[in-house]
């Protein structure tokens, strides 16, 4: 584990900060028996992210967003007279790590809140732990509806897949004029299975036909059998609701087999690696929906893009970075409003959150989900290109 933010401060400072907010220094940051914890008075936040492994692009990006947010907040004095201490743990893009990490955050590090994950499947693993211990968890970008259904301590700052599935379906019918579509989904991913379902419902309701459905699993490398079956079925579009690694190979192999119809998917496509894996040429006539475009002219989006570039060597932020940033911002706003880091009060302020961040206005509905605009991106000359924006 790496401690990426402020250094430990002396115990006196902790006492002073605690006096300011009228609580004992042990309230949220006491070291657990047998070590760990923190005695500096900092507000400890735990983030779990796929920093390595197959979806490393997601975790790294979203972590840069949270890092930037806490650095800005700490430079401006923190909250409640205290600084944020931002811990991060790597899920390695694996199943089975997230609940263990959440448990460690809660019992050893005494975090006031948990941020993560990008992937719905891993958010679903950690959420029951946070719910059980009454520690608010905010997913930046998990879009499967089930994530926040785990309970009232679980939040997200992004839209959900019933919306995303419907907008992809509308784009397929109206813009691409697709009538007969194939679906090639990842059965090992809650996100993929869900997005396929919401697309299917909407596409069929608007008179379209799902001619063939094929499946794969995370880490598969050869999709020729599925793609050959799809080719034989004769479709005018293919939905691939997956993550960029497999999607990149699928698009590449489809074009190699002479399948040139439009291919489309959701936010899981978004990573520069997609272009590296598939190649710019194969990605012609492909489209995906996501949460953010750096081309967005809104002042909050632009100030985020500028700060991100300045902080990370000119790198342009993507949707995960923007949502990571907004997840940390939401937490900070809620702590300031609550005047405490106590879980129950914090949860109430999170439910009532309303601020404008990098991805637009973040206001949650009764299910603790955000309604936000989506964007559609295509690829041109080996570069992602903003196509259109869709209101919730
Ligand atoms: N929405 C995806 C999921 O729930 C994760 C994701 C978010 C991927 C944003 C890319 C961009 O698993």
Short mmCIF file of N, CA and C in Angstrom, two decimals, residues 77-244:
data_model
loop_
_atom_site.label_atom_id
_atom_site.label_comp_id
_atom_site.label_asym_id
_atom_site.label_seq_id
_atom_site.Cartn_x
_atom_site.Cartn_y
_atom_site.Cartn_z
N UNK A 77 -6.50 23.83 2.21
CA UNK A 77 -6.74 23.75 3.65
C UNK A 77 -7.50 22.53 4.11
N UNK A 78 -7.93 21.65 3.20
CA UNK A 78 -8.63 20.43 3.62
C UNK A 78 -10.09 20.69 3.97
N UNK A 79 -10.58 19.96 4.95
CA UNK A 79 -11.97 20.12 5.40
C UNK A 79 -12.01 19.97 6.91
N UNK A 80 -12.89 20.68 7.55
CA UNK A 80 -13.05 20.64 9.01
C UNK A 80 -11.72 20.92 9.72
N UNK A 81 -10.87 21.71 9.09
CA UNK A 81 -9.57 22.01 9.69
C UNK A 81 -8.59 20.86 9.64
N UNK A 82 -8.91 19.85 8.88
CA UNK A 82 -8.02 18.67 8.77
C UNK A 82 -7.65 18.42 7.32
N UNK A 83 -6.53 17.74 7.12
CA UNK A 83 -6.12 17.38 5.77
C UNK A 83 -6.64 15.98 5.44
N UNK A 84 -6.69 15.68 4.15
CA UNK A 84 -7.07 14.34 3.72
C UNK A 84 -5.84 13.47 3.56
N UNK A 85 -5.95 12.24 4.06
CA UNK A 85 -4.93 11.25 3.80
C UNK A 85 -5.58 10.20 2.92
N UNK A 86 -5.03 10.05 1.74
CA UNK A 86 -5.66 9.27 0.68
C UNK A 86 -4.89 7.97 0.48
N UNK A 87 -5.48 6.87 0.93
CA UNK A 87 -4.83 5.57 0.77
C UNK A 87 -5.36 4.91 -0.50
N UNK A 88 -4.51 4.13 -1.16
CA UNK A 88 -4.99 3.42 -2.34
C UNK A 88 -4.52 1.97 -2.30
N UNK A 89 -5.43 1.07 -2.69
CA UNK A 89 -5.11 -0.36 -2.77
C UNK A 89 -5.46 -0.86 -4.17
N UNK A 90 -4.62 -1.76 -4.66
CA UNK A 90 -4.74 -2.29 -6.02
C UNK A 90 -5.58 -3.57 -6.05
N UNK A 91 -6.67 -3.58 -6.80
CA UNK A 91 -7.47 -4.81 -6.94
C UNK A 91 -6.87 -5.74 -8.00
N UNK A 92 -5.85 -5.27 -8.69
CA UNK A 92 -5.17 -6.05 -9.75
C UNK A 92 -6.12 -6.51 -10.86
N UNK A 93 -7.24 -5.83 -10.99
CA UNK A 93 -8.26 -6.21 -11.99
C UNK A 93 -8.81 -7.61 -11.75
N UNK A 94 -8.65 -8.13 -10.54
CA UNK A 94 -9.06 -9.50 -10.26
C UNK A 94 -10.34 -9.55 -9.46
N UNK A 95 -11.08 -10.65 -9.66
CA UNK A 95 -12.21 -10.91 -8.77
C UNK A 95 -11.64 -11.42 -7.46
N UNK A 96 -12.35 -11.19 -6.35
CA UNK A 96 -11.95 -11.77 -5.07
C UNK A 96 -11.02 -10.92 -4.23
N UNK A 97 -10.62 -9.75 -4.71
CA UNK A 97 -9.72 -8.89 -3.94
C UNK A 97 -10.48 -7.76 -3.22
N UNK A 98 -11.55 -7.31 -3.83
CA UNK A 98 -12.17 -6.05 -3.40
C UNK A 98 -12.77 -6.09 -2.00
N UNK A 99 -13.43 -7.20 -1.66
CA UNK A 99 -14.04 -7.29 -0.33
C UNK A 99 -12.96 -7.30 0.75
N UNK A 100 -11.87 -7.98 0.48
CA UNK A 100 -10.76 -8.04 1.43
C UNK A 100 -10.17 -6.65 1.64
N UNK A 101 -10.02 -5.92 0.57
CA UNK A 101 -9.49 -4.56 0.67
C UNK A 101 -10.45 -3.68 1.48
N UNK A 102 -11.74 -3.79 1.19
CA UNK A 102 -12.73 -2.98 1.91
C UNK A 102 -12.67 -3.28 3.40
N UNK A 103 -12.54 -4.57 3.74
CA UNK A 103 -12.47 -4.97 5.15
C UNK A 103 -11.25 -4.37 5.82
N UNK A 104 -10.14 -4.37 5.12
CA UNK A 104 -8.91 -3.81 5.66
C UNK A 104 -9.04 -2.29 5.85
N UNK A 105 -9.63 -1.63 4.89
CA UNK A 105 -9.84 -0.18 5.01
C UNK A 105 -10.67 0.14 6.26
N UNK A 106 -11.72 -0.66 6.44
CA UNK A 106 -12.66 -0.38 7.53
C UNK A 106 -12.04 -0.72 8.89
N UNK A 107 -11.44 -1.91 9.00
CA UNK A 107 -11.02 -2.33 10.34
C UNK A 107 -9.61 -1.88 10.68
N UNK A 108 -8.71 -1.85 9.73
CA UNK A 108 -7.34 -1.48 10.09
C UNK A 108 -7.08 0.00 9.90
N UNK A 109 -7.48 0.53 8.75
CA UNK A 109 -7.15 1.93 8.44
C UNK A 109 -8.17 2.92 9.01
N UNK A 110 -9.32 2.42 9.43
CA UNK A 110 -10.37 3.28 9.98
C UNK A 110 -10.73 4.41 9.01
N UNK A 111 -10.95 4.08 7.76
CA UNK A 111 -11.29 5.11 6.79
C UNK A 111 -12.67 5.67 7.07
N UNK A 112 -12.89 6.92 6.68
CA UNK A 112 -14.22 7.51 6.86
C UNK A 112 -15.12 7.19 5.68
N UNK A 113 -14.50 6.88 4.54
CA UNK A 113 -15.26 6.53 3.34
C UNK A 113 -14.37 5.76 2.38
N UNK A 114 -15.01 5.04 1.47
CA UNK A 114 -14.28 4.25 0.48
C UNK A 114 -14.65 4.77 -0.91
N UNK A 115 -13.64 4.94 -1.76
CA UNK A 115 -13.89 5.33 -3.15
C UNK A 115 -13.52 4.16 -4.06
N UNK A 116 -14.39 3.83 -5.01
CA UNK A 116 -14.10 2.76 -5.96
C UNK A 116 -15.33 1.94 -6.22
N UNK A 117 -15.22 0.97 -7.04
CA UNK A 117 -14.23 0.73 -8.08
C UNK A 117 -14.75 1.28 -9.39
N UNK A 118 -13.98 1.16 -10.43
CA UNK A 118 -14.49 1.50 -11.76
C UNK A 118 -15.43 0.38 -12.23
N UNK A 119 -14.94 -0.86 -12.23
CA UNK A 119 -15.72 -1.99 -12.74
C UNK A 119 -16.85 -2.38 -11.80
N UNK A 120 -18.03 -2.56 -12.35
CA UNK A 120 -19.21 -2.88 -11.55
C UNK A 120 -19.01 -4.16 -10.74
N UNK A 121 -18.43 -5.19 -11.35
CA UNK A 121 -18.25 -6.47 -10.67
C UNK A 121 -17.47 -6.30 -9.38
N UNK A 122 -16.42 -5.49 -9.41
CA UNK A 122 -15.60 -5.31 -8.20
C UNK A 122 -16.27 -4.37 -7.19
N UNK A 123 -17.04 -3.41 -7.66
CA UNK A 123 -17.81 -2.58 -6.73
C UNK A 123 -18.83 -3.45 -5.99
N UNK A 124 -19.42 -4.39 -6.73
CA UNK A 124 -20.41 -5.28 -6.13
C UNK A 124 -19.80 -6.18 -5.05
N UNK A 125 -18.52 -6.48 -5.17
CA UNK A 125 -17.85 -7.31 -4.15
C UNK A 125 -17.60 -6.52 -2.86
N UNK A 126 -17.22 -5.27 -3.00
CA UNK A 126 -16.84 -4.47 -1.82
C UNK A 126 -18.03 -3.82 -1.12
N UNK A 127 -19.08 -3.53 -1.88
CA UNK A 127 -20.20 -2.77 -1.33
C UNK A 127 -20.85 -3.42 -0.08
N UNK A 128 -21.06 -4.74 -0.07
CA UNK A 128 -21.69 -5.32 1.13
C UNK A 128 -20.87 -5.09 2.40
N UNK A 129 -19.55 -5.05 2.28
CA UNK A 129 -18.70 -4.81 3.45
C UNK A 129 -18.91 -3.37 3.94
N UNK A 130 -18.87 -2.42 3.04
CA UNK A 130 -19.06 -1.01 3.42
C UNK A 130 -20.44 -0.80 4.02
N UNK A 131 -21.43 -1.43 3.41
CA UNK A 131 -22.80 -1.32 3.92
C UNK A 131 -22.88 -1.89 5.34
N UNK A 132 -22.31 -3.05 5.53
CA UNK A 132 -22.37 -3.73 6.83
C UNK A 132 -21.75 -2.88 7.93
N UNK A 133 -20.64 -2.22 7.62
CA UNK A 133 -19.94 -1.45 8.65
C UNK A 133 -20.34 0.03 8.67
N UNK A 134 -21.29 0.40 7.84
CA UNK A 134 -21.76 1.78 7.86
C UNK A 134 -20.72 2.78 7.40
N UNK A 135 -19.88 2.37 6.47
CA UNK A 135 -18.88 3.29 5.91
C UNK A 135 -19.30 3.63 4.48
N UNK A 136 -19.59 4.90 4.19
CA UNK A 136 -20.05 5.23 2.84
C UNK A 136 -19.03 4.83 1.77
N UNK A 137 -19.56 4.28 0.68
CA UNK A 137 -18.72 3.94 -0.47
C UNK A 137 -19.25 4.70 -1.68
N UNK A 138 -18.35 5.32 -2.42
CA UNK A 138 -18.76 6.05 -3.63
C UNK A 138 -18.03 5.44 -4.82
N UNK A 139 -18.78 4.85 -5.73
CA UNK A 139 -18.14 4.38 -6.96
C UNK A 139 -18.12 5.54 -7.94
N UNK A 140 -16.95 5.80 -8.54
CA UNK A 140 -16.89 6.86 -9.53
C UNK A 140 -17.67 6.50 -10.79
N UNK A 141 -17.62 5.23 -11.19
CA UNK A 141 -18.05 4.94 -12.56
C UNK A 141 -18.66 3.57 -12.80
N UNK A 142 -19.01 2.84 -11.74
CA UNK A 142 -19.69 1.56 -11.94
C UNK A 142 -21.13 1.84 -12.35
N UNK A 143 -21.53 1.33 -13.49
CA UNK A 143 -22.82 1.72 -14.05
C UNK A 143 -23.92 0.67 -13.88
N UNK A 144 -23.57 -0.52 -13.38
CA UNK A 144 -24.62 -1.54 -13.20
C UNK A 144 -25.55 -1.14 -12.05
N UNK A 145 -26.87 -1.17 -12.29
CA UNK A 145 -27.82 -0.72 -11.26
C UNK A 145 -27.67 -1.42 -9.92
N UNK A 146 -27.26 -2.69 -9.93
CA UNK A 146 -27.20 -3.47 -8.69
C UNK A 146 -26.24 -2.88 -7.65
N UNK A 147 -25.27 -2.11 -8.09
CA UNK A 147 -24.24 -1.61 -7.16
C UNK A 147 -24.86 -0.81 -6.02
N UNK A 148 -25.67 0.16 -6.33
CA UNK A 148 -26.25 0.99 -5.26
C UNK A 148 -27.45 0.31 -4.59
N UNK A 149 -27.96 -0.75 -5.23
CA UNK A 149 -29.05 -1.51 -4.60
C UNK A 149 -28.57 -2.27 -3.37
N UNK A 150 -27.26 -2.40 -3.21
CA UNK A 150 -26.71 -3.11 -2.04
C UNK A 150 -27.16 -2.42 -0.75
N UNK A 151 -27.29 -1.12 -0.77
CA UNK A 151 -27.77 -0.46 0.44
C UNK A 151 -27.55 1.03 0.47
N UNK A 152 -28.02 1.66 1.55
CA UNK A 152 -28.07 3.12 1.60
C UNK A 152 -26.74 3.79 1.93
N UNK A 153 -25.68 2.99 2.10
CA UNK A 153 -24.35 3.58 2.26
C UNK A 153 -23.56 3.57 0.95
N UNK A 154 -24.22 3.10 -0.12
CA UNK A 154 -23.51 2.93 -1.40
C UNK A 154 -24.01 3.98 -2.42
N UNK A 155 -23.06 4.71 -2.98
CA UNK A 155 -23.38 5.82 -3.89
C UNK A 155 -22.57 5.70 -5.18
N UNK A 156 -23.02 6.43 -6.19
CA UNK A 156 -22.18 6.56 -7.39
C UNK A 156 -22.38 7.96 -7.95
N UNK A 157 -21.40 8.44 -8.71
CA UNK A 157 -21.51 9.79 -9.28
C UNK A 157 -21.67 9.74 -10.80
N UNK A 158 -22.13 8.57 -11.31
CA UNK A 158 -22.28 8.44 -12.77
C UNK A 158 -23.69 7.95 -13.11
N UNK A 159 -24.01 7.98 -14.39
CA UNK A 159 -25.29 7.42 -14.84
C UNK A 159 -25.25 5.89 -14.77
N UNK A 160 -26.41 5.26 -15.00
CA UNK A 160 -26.47 3.80 -14.91
C UNK A 160 -26.81 3.17 -16.28
N UNK A 161 -26.65 1.85 -16.35
CA UNK A 161 -26.74 1.16 -17.64
C UNK A 161 -28.11 1.08 -18.30
N UNK A 162 -29.22 1.15 -17.56
CA UNK A 162 -30.49 1.23 -18.29
C UNK A 162 -30.49 2.46 -19.22
N UNK A 163 -29.93 3.56 -18.76
CA UNK A 163 -29.81 4.76 -19.59
C UNK A 163 -28.81 4.54 -20.72
N UNK A 164 -27.64 3.97 -20.36
CA UNK A 164 -26.60 3.77 -21.37
C UNK A 164 -27.05 2.77 -22.46
N UNK A 165 -27.70 1.68 -22.03
CA UNK A 165 -28.16 0.67 -22.99
C UNK A 165 -29.17 1.27 -23.96
N UNK A 166 -30.05 2.12 -23.43
CA UNK A 166 -31.08 2.73 -24.25
C UNK A 166 -30.47 3.72 -25.25
N UNK A 167 -29.50 4.49 -24.78
CA UNK A 167 -28.95 5.48 -25.71
C UNK A 167 -28.12 4.82 -26.82
N UNK A 168 -27.46 3.70 -26.49
CA UNK A 168 -26.72 2.99 -27.55
C UNK A 168 -27.72 2.41 -28.55
N UNK A 169 -28.83 1.89 -28.02
CA UNK A 169 -29.86 1.33 -28.89
C UNK A 169 -30.44 2.41 -29.81
N UNK A 170 -30.71 3.59 -29.25
CA UNK A 170 -31.25 4.67 -30.07
C UNK A 170 -30.24 5.13 -31.12
N UNK A 171 -28.99 5.17 -30.74
CA UNK A 171 -27.95 5.54 -31.69
C UNK A 171 -27.89 4.50 -32.82
N UNK A 172 -28.00 3.22 -32.46
CA UNK A 172 -27.93 2.14 -33.46
C UNK A 172 -29.11 2.23 -34.42
N UNK A 173 -30.31 2.46 -33.89
CA UNK A 173 -31.48 2.49 -34.78
C UNK A 173 -31.53 3.79 -35.58
N UNK A 174 -31.34 4.94 -34.90
CA UNK A 174 -31.56 6.22 -35.59
C UNK A 174 -30.38 6.65 -36.44
N UNK A 175 -29.17 6.59 -35.88
CA UNK A 175 -28.02 7.10 -36.63
C UNK A 175 -27.44 6.03 -37.55
N UNK A 176 -27.29 4.81 -37.04
CA UNK A 176 -26.66 3.77 -37.87
C UNK A 176 -27.69 3.01 -38.72
N UNK A 177 -28.97 3.26 -38.44
CA UNK A 177 -30.06 2.58 -39.17
C UNK A 177 -29.95 1.05 -39.09
N UNK A 178 -29.47 0.57 -37.97
CA UNK A 178 -29.31 -0.88 -37.80
C UNK A 178 -30.66 -1.51 -37.44
N UNK A 179 -30.95 -2.64 -38.08
CA UNK A 179 -32.21 -3.34 -37.81
C UNK A 179 -31.96 -4.75 -37.28
N UNK A 180 -30.88 -5.36 -37.76
CA UNK A 180 -30.53 -6.72 -37.33
C UNK A 180 -29.16 -6.68 -36.70
N UNK A 181 -29.13 -6.96 -35.40
CA UNK A 181 -27.89 -6.76 -34.66
C UNK A 181 -27.44 -8.05 -33.96
N UNK A 182 -26.14 -8.19 -33.82
CA UNK A 182 -25.57 -9.29 -33.03
C UNK A 182 -25.06 -8.72 -31.71
N UNK A 183 -25.10 -9.52 -30.65
CA UNK A 183 -24.52 -9.12 -29.37
C UNK A 183 -23.42 -10.11 -29.02
N UNK A 184 -22.25 -9.57 -28.68
CA UNK A 184 -21.13 -10.42 -28.25
C UNK A 184 -20.70 -9.92 -26.87
N UNK A 185 -21.13 -10.63 -25.81
CA UNK A 185 -20.93 -10.10 -24.46
C UNK A 185 -20.04 -10.99 -23.60
N UNK A 186 -19.51 -10.38 -22.55
CA UNK A 186 -18.59 -11.04 -21.61
C UNK A 186 -19.41 -11.61 -20.45
N UNK A 187 -19.54 -12.93 -20.41
CA UNK A 187 -20.37 -13.55 -19.38
C UNK A 187 -19.75 -13.47 -17.99
N UNK A 188 -18.46 -13.12 -17.92
CA UNK A 188 -17.82 -13.05 -16.60
C UNK A 188 -17.93 -11.66 -15.99
N UNK A 189 -18.61 -10.73 -16.67
CA UNK A 189 -18.68 -9.35 -16.19
C UNK A 189 -20.12 -8.90 -15.96
N UNK A 190 -20.42 -8.50 -14.73
CA UNK A 190 -21.77 -8.02 -14.40
C UNK A 190 -22.14 -6.84 -15.29
N UNK A 191 -21.14 -6.00 -15.54
CA UNK A 191 -21.35 -4.83 -16.39
C UNK A 191 -21.80 -5.24 -17.79
N UNK A 192 -21.07 -6.19 -18.39
CA UNK A 192 -21.33 -6.60 -19.77
C UNK A 192 -22.71 -7.26 -19.90
N UNK A 193 -23.00 -8.15 -18.97
CA UNK A 193 -24.28 -8.86 -19.00
C UNK A 193 -25.44 -7.86 -18.85
N UNK A 194 -25.28 -6.91 -17.94
CA UNK A 194 -26.32 -5.90 -17.71
C UNK A 194 -26.51 -5.00 -18.91
N UNK A 195 -25.42 -4.50 -19.45
CA UNK A 195 -25.53 -3.56 -20.57
C UNK A 195 -26.16 -4.25 -21.79
N UNK A 196 -25.80 -5.52 -22.01
CA UNK A 196 -26.40 -6.29 -23.12
C UNK A 196 -27.92 -6.37 -22.92
N UNK A 197 -28.32 -6.64 -21.69
CA UNK A 197 -29.75 -6.77 -21.39
C UNK A 197 -30.51 -5.46 -21.64
N UNK A 198 -29.98 -4.34 -21.17
CA UNK A 198 -30.69 -3.06 -21.34
C UNK A 198 -30.73 -2.64 -22.80
N UNK A 199 -29.66 -2.93 -23.52
CA UNK A 199 -29.66 -2.64 -24.95
C UNK A 199 -30.73 -3.48 -25.64
N UNK A 200 -30.71 -4.77 -25.34
CA UNK A 200 -31.64 -5.72 -25.98
C UNK A 200 -33.09 -5.28 -25.78
N UNK A 201 -33.43 -4.95 -24.52
CA UNK A 201 -34.82 -4.54 -24.22
C UNK A 201 -35.23 -3.34 -25.07
N UNK A 202 -34.34 -2.37 -25.12
CA UNK A 202 -34.68 -1.14 -25.81
C UNK A 202 -34.71 -1.34 -27.33
N UNK A 203 -33.75 -2.11 -27.83
CA UNK A 203 -33.64 -2.34 -29.28
C UNK A 203 -34.84 -3.11 -29.80
N UNK A 204 -35.24 -4.15 -29.06
CA UNK A 204 -36.38 -4.96 -29.47
C UNK A 204 -37.68 -4.14 -29.37
N UNK A 205 -37.78 -3.33 -28.31
CA UNK A 205 -38.98 -2.50 -28.14
C UNK A 205 -39.13 -1.51 -29.28
N UNK A 206 -38.02 -1.10 -29.88
CA UNK A 206 -38.14 -0.13 -30.98
C UNK A 206 -38.18 -0.83 -32.35
N UNK A 207 -38.44 -2.14 -32.34
CA UNK A 207 -38.67 -2.86 -33.59
C UNK A 207 -37.45 -3.54 -34.18
N UNK A 208 -36.31 -3.44 -33.49
CA UNK A 208 -35.10 -4.09 -33.99
C UNK A 208 -35.09 -5.58 -33.66
N UNK A 209 -34.14 -6.28 -34.26
CA UNK A 209 -34.06 -7.72 -34.06
C UNK A 209 -32.65 -8.09 -33.60
N UNK A 210 -32.58 -8.90 -32.54
CA UNK A 210 -31.28 -9.45 -32.15
C UNK A 210 -31.17 -10.80 -32.85
N UNK A 211 -30.37 -10.86 -33.89
CA UNK A 211 -30.34 -12.05 -34.74
C UNK A 211 -29.52 -13.17 -34.12
N UNK A 212 -28.47 -12.79 -33.40
CA UNK A 212 -27.58 -13.82 -32.83
C UNK A 212 -26.89 -13.24 -31.60
N UNK A 213 -26.72 -14.07 -30.57
CA UNK A 213 -25.97 -13.67 -29.38
C UNK A 213 -24.83 -14.64 -29.16
N UNK A 214 -23.64 -14.10 -28.95
CA UNK A 214 -22.47 -14.92 -28.70
C UNK A 214 -21.81 -14.44 -27.41
N UNK A 215 -21.02 -15.32 -26.79
CA UNK A 215 -20.46 -14.98 -25.48
C UNK A 215 -18.96 -15.24 -25.43
N UNK A 216 -18.30 -14.56 -24.50
CA UNK A 216 -16.89 -14.83 -24.22
C UNK A 216 -16.65 -14.58 -22.74
N UNK A 217 -15.41 -14.82 -22.30
CA UNK A 217 -15.03 -14.59 -20.92
C UNK A 217 -13.83 -13.67 -20.88
N UNK A 218 -13.72 -12.91 -19.79
CA UNK A 218 -12.59 -12.03 -19.54
C UNK A 218 -11.28 -12.79 -19.80
N UNK A 219 -10.36 -12.14 -20.45
CA UNK A 219 -9.03 -12.69 -20.78
C UNK A 219 -9.02 -13.62 -21.98
N UNK A 220 -10.17 -13.91 -22.59
CA UNK A 220 -10.15 -14.67 -23.85
C UNK A 220 -9.36 -13.89 -24.88
N UNK A 221 -8.73 -14.61 -25.80
CA UNK A 221 -7.90 -13.94 -26.80
C UNK A 221 -8.37 -14.21 -28.23
N UNK A 222 -9.10 -15.31 -28.41
CA UNK A 222 -9.49 -15.71 -29.75
C UNK A 222 -11.01 -15.70 -29.88
N UNK A 223 -11.52 -14.82 -30.71
CA UNK A 223 -12.97 -14.64 -30.85
C UNK A 223 -13.45 -15.05 -32.24
N UNK A 224 -12.60 -15.76 -32.96
CA UNK A 224 -12.89 -16.07 -34.37
C UNK A 224 -14.15 -16.94 -34.52
N UNK A 225 -14.34 -17.90 -33.59
CA UNK A 225 -15.51 -18.78 -33.71
C UNK A 225 -16.79 -17.97 -33.57
N UNK A 226 -16.85 -17.11 -32.54
CA UNK A 226 -18.05 -16.29 -32.34
C UNK A 226 -18.26 -15.36 -33.54
N UNK A 227 -17.17 -14.76 -34.02
CA UNK A 227 -17.29 -13.78 -35.10
C UNK A 227 -17.67 -14.45 -36.43
N UNK A 228 -17.22 -15.68 -36.60
CA UNK A 228 -17.59 -16.41 -37.82
C UNK A 228 -19.09 -16.70 -37.80
N UNK A 229 -19.60 -17.09 -36.64
CA UNK A 229 -21.04 -17.34 -36.51
C UNK A 229 -21.83 -16.05 -36.77
N UNK A 230 -21.31 -14.95 -36.25
CA UNK A 230 -21.99 -13.66 -36.44
C UNK A 230 -21.98 -13.26 -37.92
N UNK A 231 -20.85 -13.51 -38.56
CA UNK A 231 -20.73 -13.19 -39.98
C UNK A 231 -21.77 -13.96 -40.79
N UNK A 232 -21.90 -15.26 -40.46
CA UNK A 232 -22.84 -16.11 -41.19
C UNK A 232 -24.30 -15.68 -40.96
N UNK A 233 -24.56 -15.07 -39.80
CA UNK A 233 -25.94 -14.67 -39.47
C UNK A 233 -26.37 -13.44 -40.28
N UNK A 234 -25.41 -12.70 -40.82
CA UNK A 234 -25.75 -11.54 -41.64
C UNK A 234 -26.40 -10.43 -40.85
N UNK A 235 -25.61 -9.61 -40.17
CA UNK A 235 -26.16 -8.52 -39.35
C UNK A 235 -25.69 -7.17 -39.89
N UNK A 236 -26.39 -6.10 -39.46
CA UNK A 236 -25.94 -4.78 -39.90
C UNK A 236 -25.38 -3.96 -38.73
N UNK A 237 -25.02 -4.65 -37.66
CA UNK A 237 -24.36 -4.00 -36.53
C UNK A 237 -24.03 -5.02 -35.46
N UNK A 238 -22.97 -4.76 -34.67
CA UNK A 238 -22.61 -5.67 -33.58
C UNK A 238 -22.41 -4.87 -32.30
N UNK A 239 -23.16 -5.26 -31.25
CA UNK A 239 -22.94 -4.66 -29.94
C UNK A 239 -21.90 -5.49 -29.19
N UNK A 240 -20.85 -4.81 -28.70
CA UNK A 240 -19.84 -5.50 -27.89
C UNK A 240 -19.73 -4.77 -26.55
N UNK A 241 -20.56 -5.16 -25.58
CA UNK A 241 -20.55 -4.47 -24.28
C UNK A 241 -19.46 -5.04 -23.39
N UNK A 242 -18.22 -4.69 -23.66
CA UNK A 242 -17.11 -5.26 -22.90
C UNK A 242 -16.10 -4.22 -22.48
N UNK A 243 -14.95 -4.68 -22.00
CA UNK A 243 -13.84 -3.80 -21.63
C UNK A 243 -12.79 -3.80 -22.74
N UNK A 244 -12.01 -2.73 -22.77
CA UNK A 244 -11.16 -2.41 -23.93
C UNK A 244 -10.21 -3.50 -24.40
#
